[in-house]
Amino acid sequence: MGTGSCGRPWWPLLLLLLPLLGPAGASAQEDEDGDYEELVLAFLSEDDGPADVAQQVAIATFHRCAKDAWRLPGTYMVVLKEETHRSQTERTARRLQSRAARRGYLTKILHVFHDLFPGFLVKMSGDLLDLALRLPHVEYIEEDSSVFAQSIPWNLERIIPARYKANDYQPPNGGGLVEVYLLDTSIQSGHREIEGRVTVTDFENVPEEDGTRFHRQANKCESHGTHLAGVVSGRDAGVAKGTSLRSLRVLNCHGRGTVSSVLMGMEFIWKSQLAQPAGPLVVLLPLVGGHSRVLNAACQRLARAGVVLVAAAGNFRDDACLYSPASAPEVITVGATNAQDQPVTLGVLGTNFGLCVDLFAPGDNIIGASSDCSTCFASQSGTSQAAAHVAGCSSHWEAEDLGTHRQPMLRPRGQPGQCVGHQGASVHASCCHAPGLECKVKEHGVPGPAEKVAVACEEGWTLTGCSALPGGSLVLGAYPVDSMCVVRSQDVGAGGRTSEEAMAAIAICCRSRPLEQASSELQ
């Protein structure tokens, strides 16, 4: 009697009861892993059959810095698909921790991104990458890596309008409603050059200092940031005297930071702007790391919101397209020139070059505020200083030329007064329409290989932009020499060069017009 009933298989009855137990069972599992879907995946995946999950879940891609010495293994940015809901981001993070725990690994969620992009920063073993790449909603994962400051009064003479004499020029005080955000080291805000003009925000995210015997001397920790703040808005040596500047600390006393800390700083800016919109905004990124997909994507997101981003090209005498944020198309990437309008050389290194560089600015022996004392000045060189010049100029162009417009107005190619630039970004740094300013584009190219191609502005016109024809694989870079734009390439005998690969130099030439004439044309 009892034997017959016990001999029946019991599992069909359990399957019938599961739907009735659904709410309670799902609730218990949701508390542990985030949602009911995890209950199904748990039976199929880690313990029983990883191959089955591989067929169901698409594998995301993994990215890491091309330079081994700059990598930070053990810390990863997990980027989710753009449409991922806020709650799904947190569930994905909890799901990763739960699955890792089953394998005997500890993980730590260091930061969750909601505003700049959906994703999170996690500290975990590299052994868990395969598991993380198979999580739902994950688009890609990038290993964290280091970024570095890029610094190793003729400079103001190179950027004054043509209608002024060098000795008479006084940059306008203030940049209207424009604010410049500086992501750098800490700043000596009490220096007389920038006192009252710099707001030190409460954002600080920097890695530990290198070396156990390092002493955090304030003047050393604040050197790079203080100098750049002075270049942007200093009373005596600043490009845009009086421009409001906000400081975020993302670099330590050695001038080193991480991609993740820069991303958190950019998200801080994003949230600050949404909370208190304050008109046009310029973000200065005087730092460089290896090529980073997530950092470039964050720049794109800010640019779409109307933010002007200015970045250092880098001081590695290399192709700027190999570095971030310099390689981001939406960023104004700035190379450095010296007093002879030649690309800066810094020992065996020098300014980066190539198709990702939008323009060059003064970056050699630049005088600016020194953190040694509240009245001291110092000379520094590098593409950080060059980028600071453009950020200062951008604050003027935003306030004076764009007026009430938050975005520059691009005009079709060939029309008078057109705006030109690298993928619509460097229009801020070339020649957006402004009363009293007339600009045109001049091009000169050759159909076959050539070591150098040049095009010059006519007498009375000032060279304000210099670039190479996009697409040349062996172009070393474009740089200005007086009123001439020069493009150089690698040795014409180098392998890979084809006769169909044309070279061209593109110059933006501008001149001032009488205000009466400009006013009549605007009516």
XYZ file of C-alpha atoms in Angstrom, residues 15 21 31 35 49 62 104 107 164 183 207 217 239 272 287 328 330 340 357 387 397 400 421 479 499:
25
model
C 6.376 21.148 -11.440
C 4.821 29.069 -5.309
C 16.246 39.632 -2.661
C 15.088 39.605 -10.298
C 26.313 24.282 -17.916
C 36.486 43.738 -23.543
C 34.352 31.942 -4.266
C 33.896 41.842 -5.542
C 45.102 95.191 -31.798
C 39.839 68.603 -14.262
C 44.783 57.318 -6.855
C 53.891 69.147 -0.188
C 43.980 84.527 -21.675
C 25.790 70.035 -11.558
C 45.398 65.145 -19.358
C 37.314 61.823 -29.257
C 33.656 65.836 -30.322
C 58.763 80.301 -33.651
C 44.646 67.321 -33.623
C 44.734 73.502 -24.293
C 33.880 83.045 -28.396
C 30.707 87.202 -27.488
C 35.954 72.332 -37.923
C 51.163 73.197 -38.095
C 49.799 56.943 -55.707
